[in-house]
């Protein structure tokens, strides 16, 4: 029986304290926080965990320097605190990096004023990062020669953090913590109906893998459906003070543009005077993002989006040849679920980009229901804690919060892993010089589970071999994914547990022997069927509902 089968089995006629709909960052963090404090929890997502908004982010863990433009001091202060907490709790996953903003003639602020802002941002962030710098044009040219400095007046460097692997894998780390704390979780299970019967919630669920219908009951429900919260609340007969509007954002993944010596983000103002970035993703760069008002949550990168971003970046970089569509390796597109008052107007285009990015949590005591509106990956720990408080306010006592439901293992455990890895010369097994040492990689990705990998490699050296040509994945990682990461469709592994699909061009992946072996490890007898399903999905247009 697979991990998923066991969990679907536990959902059948299950009776839970809390039922969570939506396995994006908000649902995942709430499951980890509640299960970690002794509640019996169920979490379902109708697709894979993190596969909607949470996989389309800029991968930044940040206080939001740009929100200072709208004087959102309290939001920036809170996000900086959230960033600092994540930096401390995830020293290997949430990594500090430099943001270099080059300011040209059309930038809304001169470099000296931006430097003042960066210093204020550094102070608001409690001085937890390295200090900001005012940069001359010559300094910018020497540090990042790719920037076209002909009309640059100078710039600044400030610091924030990013998720070194990817956003969706970060989401899965909370799902994994929830599983380890005893939660019942399943991907590809849709909530189709919920109603209150005799003082409890009765939920009807569809297993989208088998077509089976399952029912369960819960004392309290948490609506963590991101862009879909309003529709679900309407079905449940719940009225709220807030609602969601959608802001579309896209990213383009291209070959690496910046120097590989430093992990650095380049920041520019686009022609509409909105900040956009060139972000590092391994040996690739990610250009984005945009902020466009949209009426519905399903999106894809269209020709105008692509042309806009490529045009903006080509104007600001000094490249041997301008970037074209042919250079785009992968695309990302999603909607930010932004919170507005239910009674408010629909907002004009002019004030669109100034809509706040803060989250709201609403509690409906009569219905025993909690809704999470909006939020950011950066703010996830607060969401986990605030929903736990809300659950307690509804009369379910939780165990005290020892803050052990999140974070990487202790530094002693880390030191022991690296000691063992050193003794067996793990890093000597690395087959590609351009990727980081294996010990760093395995520890960051798997934490405590990486000890079992050392054992597996010791027992069978073939486990330490690369499995998929130009990607940085070992055979042993696939075996671990098969048993512990609830990979239900091949895309779950290729796009979310790993970021292979985002960094390796389609032509290199194709229908290769490596991919077939990946499928055999993940799906056993169903390997051919799962590969065919994946390859068919890759040829379908993106953004379809
Ligand atoms: C372009 C862009 C860039 C961003 N960059 C950053 C950044 O750099 N840093 C940062 O901190 N934040 C960033 N964000 C914000 C952040 O990504 C989102 O706020 C966050 O991911 C929202 O998570 P969520 O859990 O609310 O929603 P989602 O991730 O959308 O999760 C909701 C889930 O509910 C599921 N669901 C819906 N209905 C049902 C149902 N009936 N049954 C079962 N499941 C259901 C969906 O399948 C979905 O997986 C960015 C967002 C965008 C769009």
XYZ file of C-alpha atoms and ligand atoms in Angstrom:
598
model
C 0.000 0.000 0.000
C 1.388 3.428 -0.914
C 1.563 6.352 1.497
C -1.340 7.934 -0.359
C -3.479 4.763 -0.259
C -2.973 4.544 3.505
C -4.057 8.149 3.918
C -7.121 7.851 1.674
C -8.052 4.785 3.682
C -7.847 6.834 6.887
C -10.046 9.524 5.316
C -12.806 6.966 4.670
C -15.376 7.512 7.425
C -12.666 9.329 9.398
C -13.586 11.618 12.254
C -11.258 14.606 12.749
C -10.869 17.637 14.959
C -10.022 19.816 11.974
C -10.524 19.300 8.244
C -8.432 21.543 5.960
C -9.281 22.127 2.321
C -6.328 23.276 0.189
C -2.717 22.074 0.329
C -0.927 25.249 -0.756
C 1.404 26.956 1.712
C -1.462 28.070 3.955
C -3.174 24.675 4.246
C 0.152 22.849 4.635
C 1.419 25.119 7.390
C -1.875 24.910 9.263
C -1.829 21.094 9.059
C 1.728 21.039 10.451
C 0.933 23.507 13.214
C -2.286 21.795 14.378
C -1.025 18.214 14.076
C 2.188 19.255 15.836
C 0.061 20.469 18.741
C -1.952 17.313 19.114
C -5.082 17.911 17.011
C -6.350 15.163 14.725
C -6.136 16.754 11.302
C -7.124 15.928 7.725
C -5.827 17.891 4.721
C -6.816 17.391 1.087
C -5.921 19.075 -2.174
C -7.704 18.406 -5.425
C -4.413 18.567 -7.253
C -0.891 18.121 -5.864
C 0.325 19.987 -2.759
C 1.532 23.460 -3.690
C 0.451 23.033 -7.301
C -1.627 26.177 -7.680
C -0.471 29.630 -6.512
C 2.271 28.348 -4.226
C 4.363 26.918 -7.081
C 4.288 30.170 -9.082
C 5.998 32.553 -6.655
C 9.297 34.412 -6.979
C 10.735 32.065 -4.290
C 11.546 35.073 -2.121
C 11.382 35.182 1.642
C 11.411 38.881 2.175
C 10.147 41.866 4.053
C 8.950 43.497 0.837
C 11.258 46.505 0.379
C 9.010 47.655 -2.462
C 5.979 47.941 -0.150
C 7.749 50.911 1.490
C 6.747 52.800 -1.660
C 3.164 52.640 -0.382
C 4.215 53.440 3.220
C 3.087 50.011 4.432
C 5.478 50.222 7.377
C 3.582 47.794 9.592
C 3.297 45.185 6.799
C 7.033 45.486 6.045
C 7.895 45.261 9.744
C 5.793 42.105 10.158
C 7.118 40.494 6.973
C 10.719 41.264 8.019
C 10.058 39.571 11.341
C 8.569 36.573 9.514
C 11.597 36.492 7.212
C 13.953 36.600 10.207
C 12.122 33.717 11.855
C 12.365 31.599 8.707
C 16.071 32.469 8.299
C 16.703 31.240 11.816
C 14.548 28.120 11.579
C 15.727 27.087 8.076
C 19.417 28.088 7.869
C 20.067 25.747 4.918
C 16.854 26.304 2.972
C 16.203 30.007 3.445
C 19.356 31.705 2.267
C 20.331 35.355 2.441
C 21.230 36.924 -0.887
C 22.066 40.285 -2.365
C 19.624 42.465 -4.330
C 21.388 44.842 -6.684
C 19.093 47.600 -7.943
C 20.440 49.568 -10.910
C 18.686 52.924 -11.230
C 18.556 54.656 -14.581
C 17.242 58.013 -15.802
C 13.635 56.835 -15.753
C 13.751 55.343 -12.222
C 11.351 57.105 -9.847
C 14.034 57.587 -7.155
C 17.668 58.755 -7.271
C 20.288 56.349 -5.848
C 20.913 58.409 -2.674
C 17.191 58.360 -1.811
C 16.949 54.613 -2.525
C 19.969 54.083 -0.259
C 18.118 55.895 2.536
C 15.139 53.611 1.929
C 17.405 50.543 1.976
C 18.922 51.674 5.267
C 15.460 52.170 6.756
C 14.503 48.698 5.461
C 17.612 47.203 7.035
C 16.701 48.859 10.360
C 13.038 47.745 10.151
C 14.397 44.234 9.571
C 16.282 44.426 12.891
C 19.724 44.587 11.158
C 19.552 40.797 10.665
C 21.060 40.843 7.179
C 24.298 42.372 5.942
C 24.224 46.159 5.605
C 23.018 47.880 2.415
C 25.396 49.745 0.088
C 25.154 52.749 -2.214
C 26.819 51.745 -5.500
C 28.445 53.857 -8.179
C 27.818 53.042 -11.812
C 31.420 51.823 -12.143
C 30.949 49.470 -9.198
C 27.762 48.054 -10.714
C 29.578 47.474 -13.996
C 32.416 45.622 -12.284
C 30.139 43.479 -10.072
C 27.548 42.536 -12.714
C 28.971 43.237 -16.174
C 25.736 41.990 -17.746
C 23.944 45.202 -16.720
C 23.858 47.843 -19.444
C 25.092 50.836 -17.451
C 24.937 53.450 -20.226
C 21.989 55.269 -18.660
C 22.443 54.026 -15.092
C 22.913 56.778 -12.477
C 24.073 54.448 -9.716
C 22.353 51.923 -7.556
C 21.981 50.199 -4.242
C 22.536 46.774 -2.783
C 20.326 45.479 -0.002
C 19.724 41.957 1.258
C 16.821 39.591 1.686
C 16.333 35.816 1.410
C 15.154 33.176 -1.021
C 14.139 29.535 -1.024
C 17.178 27.752 -2.386
C 15.226 24.775 -3.740
C 11.754 25.932 -4.669
C 8.484 27.153 -3.239
C 6.516 23.947 -3.827
C 9.160 21.829 -2.118
C 9.000 24.214 0.839
C 5.226 23.655 0.957
C 5.820 19.912 0.905
C 8.168 20.194 3.892
C 5.143 21.290 5.968
C 3.000 18.499 4.507
C 5.740 16.062 5.499
C 5.886 17.503 9.045
C 2.111 17.148 9.277
C 2.337 13.491 8.178
C 5.082 12.833 10.726
C 2.886 14.381 13.434
C 0.040 12.006 12.527
C -2.099 14.093 10.144
C -4.088 12.377 7.406
C -3.236 14.049 4.097
C -3.953 13.259 0.476
C -3.352 14.937 -2.846
C -5.778 14.556 -5.774
C -8.732 14.438 -3.395
C -11.385 17.078 -4.002
C -13.817 18.444 -1.496
C -17.113 18.306 -3.391
C -19.583 19.132 -0.635
C -19.670 19.994 3.074
C -22.571 20.603 5.436
C -23.259 20.716 9.139
C -25.054 17.659 10.472
C -25.822 17.296 14.193
C -23.251 19.899 15.205
C -20.387 18.481 13.116
C -19.160 19.023 9.581
C -19.781 16.202 7.163
C -17.495 16.417 4.138
C -17.882 14.578 0.848
C -14.645 13.952 -1.033
C -13.803 12.640 -4.485
C -10.625 10.610 -4.982
C -9.586 11.924 -8.406
C -7.216 8.991 -8.956
C -9.815 6.252 -8.537
C -13.151 8.065 -8.880
C -14.189 6.802 -5.454
C -16.346 8.973 -3.194
C -15.383 9.181 0.476
C -17.067 10.882 3.444
C -15.565 12.081 6.699
C -16.607 14.284 9.605
C -14.878 17.081 11.481
C -15.542 19.429 14.342
C -14.031 22.454 12.551
C -13.195 23.229 8.923
C -10.390 25.446 7.637
C -10.830 26.959 4.206
C -7.286 27.326 2.822
C -8.259 27.171 -0.840
C -6.270 30.305 -1.795
C -7.873 31.875 -4.876
C -10.935 29.643 -4.406
C -11.911 30.527 -0.823
C -14.892 32.707 -1.779
C -16.586 30.026 -3.889
C -16.151 27.457 -1.127
C -17.530 29.816 1.526
C -20.546 30.509 -0.692
C -21.169 26.728 -0.969
C -20.893 26.421 2.802
C -23.324 29.306 3.380
C -20.657 31.384 5.142
C -20.659 35.180 4.873
C -17.339 36.956 5.364
C -16.101 40.508 5.803
C -13.378 39.958 3.204
C -13.087 38.528 -0.267
C -10.369 37.803 -2.805
C -9.369 39.621 -5.975
C -6.725 38.281 -8.352
C -3.437 39.755 -9.486
C -1.662 37.823 -12.217
C 2.126 37.471 -12.118
C 4.415 35.651 -14.511
C 8.056 34.549 -14.631
C 10.276 33.346 -17.470
C 13.117 30.871 -16.825
C 16.123 31.469 -19.112
C 19.821 30.467 -19.146
C 21.791 32.035 -16.296
C 22.338 35.763 -16.928
C 24.237 36.850 -13.815
C 27.664 35.830 -12.544
C 27.663 32.489 -10.730
C 30.162 33.676 -8.100
C 27.369 35.167 -5.966
C 23.726 34.315 -5.552
C 22.397 37.722 -6.506
C 19.099 39.211 -7.607
C 19.115 42.091 -10.087
C 16.313 44.615 -9.597
C 15.096 47.144 -12.161
C 12.161 49.482 -12.575
C 10.220 48.559 -15.699
C 8.726 51.158 -18.067
C 5.636 51.388 -15.837
C 7.962 52.158 -12.888
C 7.218 48.846 -11.219
C 10.114 46.792 -9.821
C 10.982 43.523 -11.526
C 13.823 41.092 -10.932
C 16.314 38.641 -12.368
C 16.407 35.849 -9.789
C 18.871 32.958 -9.507
C 17.603 29.373 -9.900
C 20.602 27.032 -9.983
C 22.271 27.469 -13.361
C 19.231 29.405 -14.653
C 17.835 32.910 -14.195
C 14.188 33.712 -13.614
C 12.831 37.022 -14.919
C 9.730 38.419 -13.265
C 7.296 39.321 -12.198
C 4.274 41.249 -13.426
C 1.166 42.481 -11.609
C -1.957 42.476 -13.764
C -5.544 42.640 -12.652
C -7.472 39.581 -13.798
C -11.030 38.347 -13.301
C -10.462 34.635 -12.732
C -7.804 32.428 -11.143
C -6.665 30.284 -14.113
C -3.831 31.900 -16.052
C -1.053 31.204 -18.486
C 1.791 33.236 -19.932
C 0.448 34.858 -23.104
C 2.355 36.438 -25.984
C 1.976 39.960 -24.574
C 3.318 38.943 -21.140
C 6.296 37.237 -22.715
C 7.054 40.079 -25.096
C 6.746 42.622 -22.272
C 9.211 40.911 -19.934
C 11.701 40.047 -22.671
C 11.527 43.627 -23.976
C 12.079 45.080 -20.509
C 15.062 42.902 -19.706
C 16.695 43.306 -23.129
C 16.577 47.100 -22.616
C 18.465 46.828 -19.341
C 21.079 44.157 -19.995
C 24.112 44.138 -22.222
C 23.802 40.679 -23.778
C 25.691 39.261 -26.778
C 22.255 38.861 -28.427
C 18.826 39.911 -27.128
C 16.829 37.214 -25.355
C 14.042 35.780 -27.474
C 11.207 33.317 -26.900
C 13.600 30.549 -27.977
C 15.695 31.198 -24.863
C 12.760 30.547 -22.539
C 13.218 27.177 -20.834
C 10.087 27.261 -18.681
C 7.323 29.657 -17.692
C 5.464 30.296 -14.465
C 2.127 32.031 -14.118
C -0.197 32.442 -11.164
C -2.572 34.762 -9.355
C -1.867 36.439 -6.048
C -5.008 36.100 -3.937
C -5.304 39.664 -2.572
C -7.679 40.519 0.264
C -10.249 43.314 0.005
C -13.291 44.174 2.076
C -16.434 42.336 0.912
C -18.328 45.580 0.786
C -15.551 47.515 -1.003
C -15.547 48.535 -4.657
C -13.659 46.641 -7.327
C -10.645 48.970 -7.250
C -9.437 51.045 -10.143
C -6.481 50.073 -12.277
C -4.623 53.044 -10.804
C -4.686 51.764 -7.224
C -4.312 48.125 -8.231
C -0.616 47.642 -7.480
C -1.001 49.362 -4.121
C -3.457 46.756 -2.814
C -2.020 45.322 0.373
C -0.397 41.870 0.484
C -1.395 41.183 4.083
C -3.499 38.176 5.060
C -6.733 38.011 7.055
C -8.112 35.147 9.073
C -11.837 35.077 9.716
C -13.542 32.862 12.263
C -17.220 31.930 12.008
C -18.128 30.716 15.484
C -21.634 29.526 14.633
C -20.394 27.395 11.730
C -17.092 26.360 13.357
C -15.292 27.511 10.221
C -12.047 29.413 9.643
C -11.041 31.098 6.379
C -7.542 32.221 5.392
C -7.579 35.102 2.919
C -4.388 36.015 1.041
C -0.967 35.587 2.617
C 2.567 35.030 1.453
C 5.022 32.166 1.690
C 7.113 34.506 3.852
C 4.321 34.884 6.384
C 3.523 31.185 6.687
C 4.554 30.629 10.319
C 2.247 33.426 11.457
C -0.630 31.877 9.515
C 0.039 28.523 11.224
C 0.042 30.157 14.645
C -2.942 32.434 14.060
C -5.105 29.575 12.801
C -4.082 27.494 15.840
C -5.233 30.392 18.069
C -8.490 30.538 16.109
C -9.035 26.790 16.550
C -8.515 27.184 20.300
C -10.943 30.108 20.351
C -13.520 27.706 18.904
C -13.137 25.495 21.968
C -10.575 22.875 20.920
C -7.674 22.893 23.379
C -4.256 22.320 21.790
C -1.000 21.252 23.371
C 1.361 24.155 24.209
C 3.284 25.521 21.236
C 6.933 24.493 21.614
C 7.642 25.759 18.085
C 8.876 22.329 17.074
C 6.386 21.817 14.251
C 8.613 23.709 11.830
C 12.290 24.209 11.122
C 15.343 22.160 10.264
C 16.831 19.648 12.723
C 19.213 20.929 15.409
C 22.777 21.981 14.651
C 24.028 18.876 16.536
C 22.032 16.579 14.232
C 23.322 18.545 11.249
C 26.931 18.203 12.427
C 26.463 14.446 12.850
C 25.105 14.130 9.298
C 28.064 16.006 7.853
C 30.456 13.922 9.969
C 29.001 10.688 8.600
C 28.956 12.070 5.046
C 32.623 13.066 5.382
C 33.624 9.644 6.714
C 32.121 7.876 3.719
C 33.487 10.540 1.300
C 30.019 11.275 0.014
C 31.065 14.416 -1.842
C 33.581 12.449 -3.914
C 30.621 10.695 -5.558
C 29.462 13.920 -7.195
C 29.454 13.376 -10.938
C 29.054 16.996 -12.053
C 31.453 19.726 -10.996
C 28.913 22.521 -11.596
C 26.501 21.413 -8.876
C 26.898 21.861 -5.129
C 28.466 19.168 -2.891
C 26.163 16.192 -2.340
C 26.227 16.504 1.442
C 24.892 20.088 1.295
C 22.218 19.095 -1.177
C 20.940 15.997 0.591
C 20.869 17.669 3.978
C 19.011 20.713 2.712
C 16.443 18.701 0.797
C 15.779 15.908 3.285
C 17.022 16.892 6.737
C 16.819 13.916 9.080
C 15.665 11.621 6.263
C 19.098 12.089 4.645
C 20.692 9.721 7.211
C 18.810 6.812 5.625
C 20.226 7.866 2.252
C 23.778 7.567 3.534
C 22.991 4.054 4.659
C 21.414 3.154 1.322
C 24.446 4.477 -0.600
C 26.819 2.570 1.683
C 24.866 -0.626 1.037
C 24.610 -0.093 -2.733
C 26.919 2.450 -4.432
C 24.549 2.575 -7.454
C 22.207 4.526 -5.186
C 24.719 7.387 -5.277
C 24.622 7.726 -9.077
C 22.905 10.519 -11.009
C 19.673 9.263 -12.431
C 18.508 11.797 -14.941
C 21.449 12.966 -17.049
C 21.865 16.703 -16.673
C 19.876 17.035 -13.455
C 21.186 16.929 -9.909
C 19.197 13.915 -8.657
C 20.582 10.657 -7.297
C 18.911 7.275 -7.622
C 18.530 7.114 -3.840
C 16.503 10.337 -3.842
C 13.950 8.756 -6.149
C 13.618 5.760 -3.848
C 13.025 8.076 -0.909
C 10.522 10.144 -2.902
C 8.638 6.959 -3.838
C 8.114 5.964 -0.227
C 7.832 9.274 1.629
C 6.842 12.118 -0.729
C 3.419 11.060 -2.006
C 4.346 11.403 -5.667
C 1.066 10.480 -7.325
C 1.733 11.751 -10.835
C 5.141 12.146 -12.491
C 4.620 15.908 -12.657
C 4.532 16.009 -8.843
C 8.159 14.950 -8.840
C 9.357 16.777 -11.953
C 7.809 20.150 -11.106
C 7.351 20.301 -7.324
C 9.362 17.794 -5.237
C 12.187 18.691 -7.644
C 12.460 21.635 -10.035
C 13.788 19.570 -12.932
C 10.970 20.585 -15.262
C 11.787 24.261 -14.675
C 15.503 24.099 -15.387
C 15.964 21.366 -18.005
C 14.670 22.079 -21.527
C 11.977 19.690 -22.788
C 14.235 18.510 -25.599
C 16.822 17.241 -23.099
C 14.284 15.405 -20.959
C 12.057 13.867 -23.605
C 11.055 10.252 -23.408
C 14.515 9.190 -22.164
C 15.708 5.993 -20.474
C 16.452 8.083 -17.353
C 12.837 9.222 -17.223
C 11.660 5.626 -17.644
C 13.813 4.534 -14.713
C 12.442 7.410 -12.630
C 8.936 6.131 -13.396
C 9.822 2.528 -12.563
C 11.137 3.598 -9.153
C 8.217 5.893 -8.418
C 5.344 3.848 -9.791
C 6.490 0.223 -10.234
C 3.977 -1.656 -12.425
C 2.209 1.566 -13.395
C 5.378 3.198 -14.780
C 4.370 3.164 -18.477
C 0.885 4.491 -17.783
C 2.268 7.319 -15.583
C 4.902 8.276 -18.156
C 2.280 8.401 -20.920
C 0.007 10.550 -18.712
C 2.922 12.937 -18.059
C 4.027 13.226 -21.669
C 0.457 13.874 -22.748
C 0.101 16.612 -20.105
C 3.302 18.284 -21.353
C 1.823 18.743 -24.815
C -1.439 20.283 -23.513
C -1.584 24.113 -23.299
C -0.831 25.429 -19.789
C -3.278 27.366 -17.651
C -6.251 25.201 -18.560
C -8.603 24.541 -15.699
C 3.584 35.705 -9.301
C 3.617 35.518 -7.799
C 4.789 35.751 -7.103
C 4.810 35.606 -5.716
N 6.006 35.738 -5.065
C 6.057 35.560 -3.736
C 7.313 35.606 -3.068
O 8.359 35.764 -3.695
N 7.323 35.445 -1.725
C 6.184 35.224 -1.008
O 6.266 35.120 0.213
N 4.979 35.122 -1.612
C 4.895 35.265 -2.961
N 3.699 35.142 -3.625
C 2.482 34.904 -2.835
C 2.297 33.445 -2.501
O 2.763 32.609 -3.528
C 0.814 33.153 -2.269
O 0.247 34.103 -1.428
C 0.607 31.796 -1.630
O 1.265 30.807 -2.388
C -0.878 31.467 -1.517
O -0.982 30.177 -0.969
P -2.379 29.515 -0.647
O -2.111 28.297 0.135
O -3.294 30.518 -0.058
O -3.023 29.190 -2.089
P -2.700 28.030 -3.141
O -1.259 27.727 -3.216
O -3.387 28.420 -4.403
O -3.422 26.762 -2.513
C -4.807 26.585 -2.547
C -5.074 25.125 -2.861
O -6.460 24.833 -2.667
C -6.770 23.759 -3.513
N -8.227 23.651 -3.641
C -9.093 24.588 -4.099
N -10.355 24.106 -4.079
C -10.292 22.835 -3.594
C -11.262 21.810 -3.344
N -12.568 21.984 -3.591
N -10.846 20.613 -2.858
C -9.535 20.405 -2.609
N -8.575 21.349 -2.826
C -8.946 22.546 -3.314
C -6.051 24.119 -4.812
O -5.834 22.979 -5.617
C -4.758 24.754 -4.309
O -3.654 23.859 -4.333
C 3.633 35.239 -5.016
C 2.466 34.976 -5.723
C 2.447 35.090 -7.112
C 1.209 34.751 -7.881
